[in-house]
Every structure is written in structure tokens, then in C-alpha cells.
XYZ file of C-alpha atoms in Angstrom:
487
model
C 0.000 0.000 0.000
C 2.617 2.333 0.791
C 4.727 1.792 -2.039
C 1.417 2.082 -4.753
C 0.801 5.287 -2.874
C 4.478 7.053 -2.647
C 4.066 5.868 -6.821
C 1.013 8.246 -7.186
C 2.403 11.029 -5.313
C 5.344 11.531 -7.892
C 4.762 14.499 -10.491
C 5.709 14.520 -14.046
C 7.747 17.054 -15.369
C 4.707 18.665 -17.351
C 2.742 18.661 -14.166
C 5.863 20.378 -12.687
C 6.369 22.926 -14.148
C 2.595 23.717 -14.807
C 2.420 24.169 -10.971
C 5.684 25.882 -11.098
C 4.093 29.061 -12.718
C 0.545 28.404 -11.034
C 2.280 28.710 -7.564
C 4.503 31.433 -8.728
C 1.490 33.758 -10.049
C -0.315 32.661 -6.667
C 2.975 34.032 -5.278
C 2.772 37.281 -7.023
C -0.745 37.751 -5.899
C 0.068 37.517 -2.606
C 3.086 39.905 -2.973
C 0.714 42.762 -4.374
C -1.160 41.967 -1.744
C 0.974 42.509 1.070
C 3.467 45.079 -0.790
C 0.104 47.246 -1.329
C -1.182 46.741 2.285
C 2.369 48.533 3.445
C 1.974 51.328 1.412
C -1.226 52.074 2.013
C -0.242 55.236 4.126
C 2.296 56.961 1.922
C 0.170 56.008 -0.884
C -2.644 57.816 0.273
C -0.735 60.980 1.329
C 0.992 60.590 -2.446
C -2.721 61.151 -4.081
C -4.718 63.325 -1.522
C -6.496 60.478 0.651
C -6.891 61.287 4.065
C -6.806 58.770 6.808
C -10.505 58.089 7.131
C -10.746 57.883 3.303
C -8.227 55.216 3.271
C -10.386 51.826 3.456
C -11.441 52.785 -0.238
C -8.814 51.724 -1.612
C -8.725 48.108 0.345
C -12.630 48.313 -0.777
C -12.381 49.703 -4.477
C -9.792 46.239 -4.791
C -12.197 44.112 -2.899
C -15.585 45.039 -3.936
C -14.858 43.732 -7.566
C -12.967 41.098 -6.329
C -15.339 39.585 -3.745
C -18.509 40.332 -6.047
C -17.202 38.621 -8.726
C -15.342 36.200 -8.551
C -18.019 33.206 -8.189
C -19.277 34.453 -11.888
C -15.285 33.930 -12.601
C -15.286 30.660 -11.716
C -17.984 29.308 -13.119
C -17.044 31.362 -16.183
C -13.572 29.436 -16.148
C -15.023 25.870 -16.053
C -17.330 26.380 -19.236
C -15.395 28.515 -21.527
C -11.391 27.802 -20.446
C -9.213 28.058 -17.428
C -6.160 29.199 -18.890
C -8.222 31.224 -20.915
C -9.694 33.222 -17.853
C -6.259 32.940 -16.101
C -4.193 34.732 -19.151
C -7.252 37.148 -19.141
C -6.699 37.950 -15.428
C -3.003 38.318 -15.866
C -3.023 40.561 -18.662
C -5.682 43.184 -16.384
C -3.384 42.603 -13.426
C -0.347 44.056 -15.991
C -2.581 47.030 -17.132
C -4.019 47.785 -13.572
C -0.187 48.295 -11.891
C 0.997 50.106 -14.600
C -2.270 52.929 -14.097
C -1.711 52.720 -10.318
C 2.103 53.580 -10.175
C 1.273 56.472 -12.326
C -1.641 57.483 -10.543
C -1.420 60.988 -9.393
C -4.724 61.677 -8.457
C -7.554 59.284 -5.868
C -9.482 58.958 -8.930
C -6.709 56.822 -10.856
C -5.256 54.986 -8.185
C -9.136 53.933 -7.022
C -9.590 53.174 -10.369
C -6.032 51.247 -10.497
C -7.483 49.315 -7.653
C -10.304 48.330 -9.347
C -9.254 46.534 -12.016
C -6.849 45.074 -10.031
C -9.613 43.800 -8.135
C -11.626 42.087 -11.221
C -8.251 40.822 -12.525
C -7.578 39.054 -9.027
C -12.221 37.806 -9.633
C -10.446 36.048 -13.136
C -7.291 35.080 -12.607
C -7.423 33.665 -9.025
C -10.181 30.932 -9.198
C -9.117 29.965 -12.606
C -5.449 29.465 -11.101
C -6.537 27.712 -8.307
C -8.725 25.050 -10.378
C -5.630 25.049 -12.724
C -3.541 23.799 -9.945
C -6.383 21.484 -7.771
C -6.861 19.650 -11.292
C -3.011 19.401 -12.764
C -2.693 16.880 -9.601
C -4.947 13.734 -9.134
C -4.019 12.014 -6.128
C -5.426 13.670 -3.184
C -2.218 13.061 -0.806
C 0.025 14.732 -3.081
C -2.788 17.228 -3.619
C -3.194 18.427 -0.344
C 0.609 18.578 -0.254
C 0.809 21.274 -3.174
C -1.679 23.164 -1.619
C 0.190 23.474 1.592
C 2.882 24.525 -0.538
C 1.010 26.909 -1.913
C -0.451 28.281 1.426
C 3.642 28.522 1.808
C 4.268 30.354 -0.870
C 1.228 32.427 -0.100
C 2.251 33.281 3.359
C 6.007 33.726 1.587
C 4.538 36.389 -0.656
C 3.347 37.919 2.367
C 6.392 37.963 4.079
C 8.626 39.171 0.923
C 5.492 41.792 0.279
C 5.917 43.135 3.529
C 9.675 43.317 3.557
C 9.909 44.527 -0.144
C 7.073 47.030 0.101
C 9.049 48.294 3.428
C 11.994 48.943 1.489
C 10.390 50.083 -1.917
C 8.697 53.124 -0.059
C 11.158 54.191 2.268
C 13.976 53.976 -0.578
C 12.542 54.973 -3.840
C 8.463 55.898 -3.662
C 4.915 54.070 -3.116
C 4.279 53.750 -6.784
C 7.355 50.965 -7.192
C 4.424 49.034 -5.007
C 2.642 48.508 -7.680
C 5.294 48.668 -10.375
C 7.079 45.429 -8.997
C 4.208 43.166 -10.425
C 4.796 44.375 -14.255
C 7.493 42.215 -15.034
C 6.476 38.738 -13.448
C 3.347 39.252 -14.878
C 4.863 39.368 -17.983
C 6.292 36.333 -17.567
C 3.945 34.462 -16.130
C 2.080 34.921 -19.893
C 4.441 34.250 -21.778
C 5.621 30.904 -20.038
C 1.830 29.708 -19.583
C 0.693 29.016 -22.833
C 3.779 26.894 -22.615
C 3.485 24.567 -20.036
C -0.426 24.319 -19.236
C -3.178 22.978 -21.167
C -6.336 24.175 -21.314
C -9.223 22.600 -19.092
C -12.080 20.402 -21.137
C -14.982 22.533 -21.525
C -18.230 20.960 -20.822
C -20.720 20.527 -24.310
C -24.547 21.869 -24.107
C -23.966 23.560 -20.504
C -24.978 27.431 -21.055
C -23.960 30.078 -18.367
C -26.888 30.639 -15.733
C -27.543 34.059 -16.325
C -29.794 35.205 -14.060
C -28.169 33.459 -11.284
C -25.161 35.296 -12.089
C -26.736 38.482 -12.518
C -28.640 38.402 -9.188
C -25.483 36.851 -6.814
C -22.851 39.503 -8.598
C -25.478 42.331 -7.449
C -26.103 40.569 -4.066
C -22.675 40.647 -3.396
C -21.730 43.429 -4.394
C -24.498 45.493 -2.453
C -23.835 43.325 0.847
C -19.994 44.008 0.554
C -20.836 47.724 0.016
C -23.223 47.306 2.662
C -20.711 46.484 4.978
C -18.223 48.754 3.792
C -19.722 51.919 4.264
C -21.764 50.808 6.994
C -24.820 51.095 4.749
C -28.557 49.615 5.798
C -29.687 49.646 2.156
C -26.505 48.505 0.644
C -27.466 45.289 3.128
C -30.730 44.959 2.818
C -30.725 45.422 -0.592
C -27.944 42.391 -1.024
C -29.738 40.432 1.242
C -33.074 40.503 -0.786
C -31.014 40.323 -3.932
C -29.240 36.853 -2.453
C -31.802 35.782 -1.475
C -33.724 36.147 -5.379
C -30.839 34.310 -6.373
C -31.423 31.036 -4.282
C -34.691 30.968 -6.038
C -33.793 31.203 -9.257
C -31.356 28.307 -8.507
C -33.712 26.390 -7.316
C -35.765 26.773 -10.661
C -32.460 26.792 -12.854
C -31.996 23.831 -15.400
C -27.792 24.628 -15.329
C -27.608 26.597 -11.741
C -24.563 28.577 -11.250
C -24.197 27.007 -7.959
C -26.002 23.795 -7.181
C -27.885 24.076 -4.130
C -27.277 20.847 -3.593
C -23.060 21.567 -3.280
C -23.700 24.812 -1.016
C -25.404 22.653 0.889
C -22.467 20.259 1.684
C -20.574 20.036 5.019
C -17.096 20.454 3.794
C -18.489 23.315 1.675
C -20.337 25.596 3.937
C -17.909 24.895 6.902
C -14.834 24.789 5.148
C -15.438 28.260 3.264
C -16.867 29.740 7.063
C -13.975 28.502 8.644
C -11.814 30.654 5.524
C -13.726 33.868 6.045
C -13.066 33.738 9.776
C -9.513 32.957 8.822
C -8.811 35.944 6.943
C -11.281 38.114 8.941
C -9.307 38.608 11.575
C -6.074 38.315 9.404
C -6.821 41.679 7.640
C -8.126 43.279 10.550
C -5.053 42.895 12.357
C -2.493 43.606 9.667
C -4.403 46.741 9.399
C -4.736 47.645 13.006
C -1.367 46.794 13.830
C 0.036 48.919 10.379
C -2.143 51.997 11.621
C -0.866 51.638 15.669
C 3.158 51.071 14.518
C 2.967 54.241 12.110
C 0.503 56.463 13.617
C 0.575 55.080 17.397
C 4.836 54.209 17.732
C 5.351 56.676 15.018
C 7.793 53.408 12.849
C 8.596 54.176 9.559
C 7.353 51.730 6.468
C 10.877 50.023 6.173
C 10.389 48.662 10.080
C 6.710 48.377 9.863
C 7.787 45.829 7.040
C 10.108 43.975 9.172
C 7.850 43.614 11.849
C 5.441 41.934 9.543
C 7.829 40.097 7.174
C 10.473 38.264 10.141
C 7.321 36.383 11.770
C 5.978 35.777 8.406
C 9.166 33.912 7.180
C 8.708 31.060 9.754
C 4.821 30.871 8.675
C 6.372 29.630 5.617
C 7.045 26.210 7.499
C 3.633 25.915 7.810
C 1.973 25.336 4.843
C 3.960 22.481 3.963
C 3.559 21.180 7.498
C -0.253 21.257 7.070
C -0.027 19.556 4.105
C 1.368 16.588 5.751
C -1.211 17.303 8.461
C -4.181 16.871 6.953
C -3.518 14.165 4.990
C -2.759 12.589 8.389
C -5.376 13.944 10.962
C -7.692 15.176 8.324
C -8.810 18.778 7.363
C -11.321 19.025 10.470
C -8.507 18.653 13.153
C -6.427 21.005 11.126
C -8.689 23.625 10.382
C -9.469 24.014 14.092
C -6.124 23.574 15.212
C -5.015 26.525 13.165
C -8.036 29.066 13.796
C -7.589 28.524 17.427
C -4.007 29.411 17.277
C -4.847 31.932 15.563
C -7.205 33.617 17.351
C -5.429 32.922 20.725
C -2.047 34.287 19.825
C -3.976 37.855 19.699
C -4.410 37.949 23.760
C -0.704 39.249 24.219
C -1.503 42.305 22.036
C -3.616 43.649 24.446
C -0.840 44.179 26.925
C 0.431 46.899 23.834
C 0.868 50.533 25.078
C 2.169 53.699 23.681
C 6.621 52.453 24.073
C 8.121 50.900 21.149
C 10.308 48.597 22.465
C 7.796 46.958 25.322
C 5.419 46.826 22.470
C 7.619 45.497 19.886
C 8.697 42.003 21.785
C 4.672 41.161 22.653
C 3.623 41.817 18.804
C 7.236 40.348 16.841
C 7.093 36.285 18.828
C 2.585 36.816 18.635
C 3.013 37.244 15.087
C 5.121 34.338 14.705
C 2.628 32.162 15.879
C -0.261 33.531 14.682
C 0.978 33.735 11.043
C 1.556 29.973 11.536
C -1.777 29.653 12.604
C -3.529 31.480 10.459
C -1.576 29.530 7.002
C -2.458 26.314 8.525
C -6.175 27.287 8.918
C -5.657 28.626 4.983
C -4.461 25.347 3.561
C -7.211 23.424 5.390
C -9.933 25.453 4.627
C -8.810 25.169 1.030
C -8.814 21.377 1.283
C -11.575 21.186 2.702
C -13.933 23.201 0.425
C -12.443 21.810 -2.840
C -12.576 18.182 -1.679
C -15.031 15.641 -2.768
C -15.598 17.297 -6.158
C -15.210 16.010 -9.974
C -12.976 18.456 -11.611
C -15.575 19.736 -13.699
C -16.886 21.589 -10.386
C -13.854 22.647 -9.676
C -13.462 26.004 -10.938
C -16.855 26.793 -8.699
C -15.614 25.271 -5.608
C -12.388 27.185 -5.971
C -14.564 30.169 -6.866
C -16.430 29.610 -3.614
C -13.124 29.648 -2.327
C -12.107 32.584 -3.647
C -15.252 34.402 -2.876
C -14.889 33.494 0.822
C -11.548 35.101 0.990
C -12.471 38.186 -0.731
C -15.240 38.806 1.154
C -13.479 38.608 4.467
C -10.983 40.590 3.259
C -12.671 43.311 2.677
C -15.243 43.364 5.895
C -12.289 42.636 8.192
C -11.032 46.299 7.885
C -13.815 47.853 8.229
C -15.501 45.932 10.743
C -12.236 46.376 12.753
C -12.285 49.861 11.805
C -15.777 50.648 12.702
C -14.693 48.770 16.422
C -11.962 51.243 16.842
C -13.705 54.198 16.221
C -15.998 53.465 19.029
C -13.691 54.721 21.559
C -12.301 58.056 21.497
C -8.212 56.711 21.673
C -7.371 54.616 19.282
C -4.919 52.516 21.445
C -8.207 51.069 23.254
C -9.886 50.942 20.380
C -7.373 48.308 18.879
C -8.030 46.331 22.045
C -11.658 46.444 22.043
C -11.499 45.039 18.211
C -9.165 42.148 19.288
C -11.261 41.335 22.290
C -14.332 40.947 20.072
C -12.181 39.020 17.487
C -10.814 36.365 20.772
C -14.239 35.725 21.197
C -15.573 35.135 17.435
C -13.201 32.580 16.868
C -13.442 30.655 20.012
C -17.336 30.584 18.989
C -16.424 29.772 15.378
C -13.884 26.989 16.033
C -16.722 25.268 18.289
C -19.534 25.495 15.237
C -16.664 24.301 12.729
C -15.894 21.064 14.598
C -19.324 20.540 15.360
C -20.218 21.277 11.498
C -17.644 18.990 10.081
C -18.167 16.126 12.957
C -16.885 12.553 11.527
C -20.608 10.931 10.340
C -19.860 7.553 10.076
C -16.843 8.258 7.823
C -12.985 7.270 7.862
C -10.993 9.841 10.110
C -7.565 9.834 8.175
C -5.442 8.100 5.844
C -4.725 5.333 8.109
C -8.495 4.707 9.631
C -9.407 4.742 5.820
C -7.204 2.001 5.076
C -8.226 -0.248 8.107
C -11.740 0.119 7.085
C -11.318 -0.364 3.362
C -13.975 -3.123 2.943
C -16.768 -0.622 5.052
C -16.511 1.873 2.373
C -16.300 -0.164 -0.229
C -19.597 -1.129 1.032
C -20.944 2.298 1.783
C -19.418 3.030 -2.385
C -22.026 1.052 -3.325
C -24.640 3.787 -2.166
C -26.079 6.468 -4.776
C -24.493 9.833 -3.905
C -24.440 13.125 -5.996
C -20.524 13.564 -5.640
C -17.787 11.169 -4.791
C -15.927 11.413 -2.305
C -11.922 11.557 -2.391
C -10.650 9.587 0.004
C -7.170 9.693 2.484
C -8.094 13.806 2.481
C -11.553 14.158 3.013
C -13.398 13.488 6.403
C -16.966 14.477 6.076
C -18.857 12.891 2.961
C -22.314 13.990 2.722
């Protein structure tokens, strides 16, 4: 057994280096990302944003982003992955290019925008790109903790490089950086990836699309700008889309795969994940510039030194899963998470006290937090025929964007309820302690074993159960060795 399995676990060189420019582009992503995040305060006094104005531009990125990328997805698996991916790219190129030239709000919101519906294309189709190049779901789960790596590596380098591009030459270098590996990135995929098979007589659900794009983009606005209508009017919006996918011949999303453990859970557990990941990289950015007065270049270190050692764990929860399965992981890492926030309320107004409670907190919460990423990704894509995949990874997708982009200003509009923003901060994290010990009980409860094999190993000493239980109808089968929870 061991030997047929270490046999399915090696890669071709094709399927190397197709994942080789997948995870790098994944890795560029999360560079912008992080580079971008830095910047954010000499970038606004660059164009004319004030502080309170500057959540537009995390929001003018994430509102296209988060509202649609599910359309993306689902776009990707009927008319081309690579197709969508290239597409993505190409925006990404053009978007960086207008933002480092910005000189004005109006062109670098507008910068942000399309970088925000190149991220809606390119991501999901990437992320299907890479779930599909690799078959066996042990050495699957293994490139995605490399990938959560590599994510948490962009972060790191982002952080560091961002630092050092602002302090030495200017902000718009930020978004300059991405130009040439973009560039690359096109002109080696064509290359080395094939594209996906399309699917024959399977027309795009338009009205489905049409209602959950408007949904979400009027509940992320909603929450945003702290807006009653934007809410209510995504609410009634989302919830016109569930019935016309309930009528739909082709839905957009199947009810029926919303509906499963692994996805609702797994995608929850994702949005808590980065929740409280961007509301804490943007506290703690505001408080070390504004609060300890650091400039960019140490701001970037304190972020980028912790992050280097979160590195380490997306390969280790690779491993993990596919050992302990994605619902002991996925806990595991939200709750370390989460907890590693209590020492940063012992933070005050002196550097250096400050500095050794949020530098060795960081380290283990960034290894918390990529350990929750790579299960939560697991876990939502597993289970799945690879026709479904560029949804699921949508889904995915989706679930990150949207936390992403009501993480800042939910943790913003926390602050602002006390007068000094030092309490403030520590109000936000207080409320964010107890959301994710609340979460982390409704996850393991969600995703509880149901008659199912717990790991690799239980699967194997129970072989002839499920090949009993295989027997049964179901709508999706179930990978085994990775996934816990079948429906």
C-alpha cells in the first residue's frame, strides 16, 4: 500500500512545471497583496487620501474582487481556465501600470479596481488550474500546503519589499514590482499548461449570475460603508438568487453543493480565517505608524520576520491533513490563531515593550492562520469532480475576498468606538478572541466525523466498510485519504 501510494504522489515534469508558474502567479498575488497593504499610508498621502478615506482603496480592490469572482469561476469551467487565467493576468499588468502612475484618488481607485476584477479572473481559474493538474489527493493536499507557503512567503517578501520600496525609492514601485512577473507568467503559460475540457450543451446561468454579482456586491458595500440599504438590498437580492437556482436547469451554484458540510464549513472557517487576518495587519500597520510613530521600512520587518517562519507551515499542514484530516487542522489553526492575539492587548504607547509582545505573537499567529488557509482550502475543494472545480475554488475565492474586505472595516468601525485609538485596537481584538473561540466550536461541530474514515490510516483499516458504503447512490464522490466528512 505504501509503495502504490508514494508511486502516485510523484509528479511529471509537465505537471511540474505547470504548478511551477501556477504557484509562482499565486505568489505574485500575494506579494501585491501585502506590498500594497504597506503602502497604504504613503500612498494615500501621495494622491490626496486622508486617513478616514483610506479603506477605499482596500474596498475599491475588494468590492470587484469579492462580487465577482463566483461568476469567474464558473465562467472558467465552461469557456477555459487558462483562458480566464491569461485574461486575469493581462488586467493585473494594465491595472499596476495605471496605479504607479496614478497621481490623483481617482486613478489609483480606479487602479485598484481593475486590479480587483483581474484578481475575480485570474485567481479561481489558477486555483482550479492547480487542484486539477494533480490527481491524487495526498500529493494534492501537499501542493496546496505549498502553496499556502508560498502564499504566506509572498506575504512575508510583500511586507519586507514594500518596506523597502517606499522608504527607498516611492509608493508607486508598489505597484510597479508586479509588471514584469506578470509578464512572464504569460508568456511561459501558454507553454506549459493545457487548457481545461470545456463541458458541451452547458450554457452560463444568467440570471443566477446576474442576481449573486449584485447581491454581493451590495452586501460588501453594505458592509463597507456601513450602509442599511446597501445590506438589505444584497440580502433581498441573495436571497432572489437562491430561487432562481432552485428553478435553474444549469444553476450557477447547485444548491445541492452549497449545501455540503465540507463546503459551507470549510469556506466559514476561511472567512473567519482571513477576517481577523486583515483586521489585524491593518490595526497593527495603523498603531506602529501612527501610534509608535515606525517608519514603512520597520513596519515591514515587523510583519515580514514572523511571516518567514509561517512559511514552514503550509507544507507542514499539508502533511497534516492528509494525516489527521482537514477538520482537526482547520481548528487547530483558527484557534491558534485567534489565541495568539491575547498578548496584544498588553500593547501601550513604548516601542520597544510593544515590539517584543507583537514580533514572537506574530510568529505564531501567522503559523496559525496559514495552517487554517491550507485546510480550509482542502476542505472546500474536496469531494468534487474536476468539472466543479473552478466553482468550488470560486467559492473559495469568494470566501476570501469577502473577508478581506469586511475585516477592515468591521475592525475599523470597532476602533472608532472609543475616542483613543490605542483602546480601540483592544476592544477590536477582544471581540475578534471571542468570534473565533465561537467559530472553532460550530466548525468542529459542522464537520463532525458521520460515520466516515478519520484519516489516511483509519481509511485504510476500514477499506472493505466503504467499499460497502461506495455502493450507495451519492451526488458527488468522495476523495478519500483527504476528506473526512462525505455527505
Amino acid at each position: 500500500m505504501a509503495e502504490n501510494q508514494s508511486t502516485s504522489e510523484q509528479l511529471s515534469s509537465a505537471q511540474k512545471l505547470a504548478l511551477f508558474v501556477l504557484l509562482g502567479a499565486q505568489f505574485m498575488l500575494s506579494v501585491d497583496f501585502s506590498i500594497l497593504n504597506v503602502a497604504l499610508p504613503r500612498m494615500g498621502e501621495g494622491v490626496g487620501l486622508s486617513l478616514a478615506d483610506l479603506p477605499w482603496v482596500a474596498s475599491a480592490y475588494a468590492l470587484p474582487a469579492a462580487g465577482f469572482t463566483l461568476l469567474f469561476g464558473r465562467i472558467a469551467d465552461l469557456f477555459g481556465r487558462r483562458r480566464l487565467f491569461l485574461t486575469g493576468i493581462a488586467l493585473l499588468t494594465v491595472a499596476s501600470l495605471l496605479g504607479g502612475f496614478a497621481t490623483n484618488a481617482t486613478m489609483l481607485l480606479s487602479a485598484r479596481v481593475l486590479q480587483g476584477f483581474a484578481n475575480a479572473i485570474a485567481i479561481p481559474a489558477a486555483m482550479a488550474l492547480l487542484i486539477t493538474t494533480v490527481s491524487d489527493e495526498r500529493a494534492r493536499a501537499r501542493v496546496l500546503g505549498l502553496n499556502g507557503a508560498l502564499l504566506s512567503g509572498g506575504f512575508t517578501v510583500g511586507a519586507l519589499v514594500g518596506g523597502s520600496l517606499v522608504s527607498a525609492l516611492d509608493w508607486p514601485w508598489a505597484f510597479w514590482i508586479n509588471v514584469p512577473v506578470a509578464v512572464a507568467i504569460m508568456v511561459l503559460t501558454p507553454l506549459v499548461i493545457k487548457e481545461s475540457v470545456r463541458p458541451t450543451g452547458v450554457k452560463l446561468d444568467v440570471p443566477g449570475a446576474v442576481t449573486v454579482t449584485a447581491g454581493l456586491l451590495a452586501l460588501v458595500y453594505g458592509v463597507s460603508m456601513q450602509s442599511w440599504i446597501g445590506l438589505v438590498v444584497g440580502a433581498v437580492l441573495i436571497g432572489a438568487f437562491w430561487f432562481v437556482e432552485l428553478k435553474a436547469k444549469a444553476p450557477l451554484v447547485s444548491l445541492t453543493l452549497l449545501n455540503r458540510p465540507n463546503i459551507k464549513w470549510g469556506n466559514y472557517g476561511g472567512m473567519v480565517a482571513f477576517v481577523m487576518a486583515s483586521g489585524i495587519n491593518f490595526g497593527l500597520t495603523l498603531y506602529m505608524q501612527d501610534v509608535l510613530k515606525l517608519e514603512p521600512f520597520t513596519t515591514g520587518l515587523v510583519f515580514g520576520v514572523p511571516g518567514l517562519v509561517a512559511v514552514v507551515a503550509g507544507v507542514i499542514a499539508g502533511r497534516m491533513i492528509g494525516r489527521y484530516g482537514y477538520r482537526n487542522v482547520l481548528a487547530i489553526g483558527l484557534l491558534v490563531q485567534g489565541l495568539t492575539t491575547v498578548p496584544l492587548l498588553l500593547t501601550g504607547t513604548s516601542a520597544t515593550p510593544s515590539l517584543l509582545l507583537i514580533v514572537p505573537s506574530l510568529f505564531l499567529m501567522y503559523f496559525g492562520h496559514v495552517t487554517a488557509v491550507v485546510a480550509y482550502t482542502v476542505t472546500a475543494t474536496s469531494g468534487l469532480d474536476d468539472s466543479q472545480q473552478g466553482l468550488a475554488t470560486g467559492l473559495a475565492t469568494l470566501a476570501q475576498q469577502i473577508a478581506v474586505t469586511i475585516g477592515i472595516p468591521i475592525f475599523g468601525a470597532i476602533v472608532a468606538t472609543r475616542t483613543d485609538v490605542l483602546d480601540g485596537l483592544h476592544l477590536a481584538m477582544q471581540v475578534q478572541i471571542v468570534v473565533i473561540l465561537l467559530s472553532v466550536a460550530l466548525i468542529w461541530v459542522g464537520l463532525r466525523d458521520r460515520g466516515a474514515a478519520a484519516g489516511p490510516s483509519a481509511t485504510e483499516r476500514r477499506e472493505p466498510e466503504l467499499t460497502v458504503e461506495a455502493q450507495q447512490p451519492a451526488p458527488v464522490p468522495v476523495p478519500r485519504n483527504v476528506s473526512e466528512n462525505p455527505v
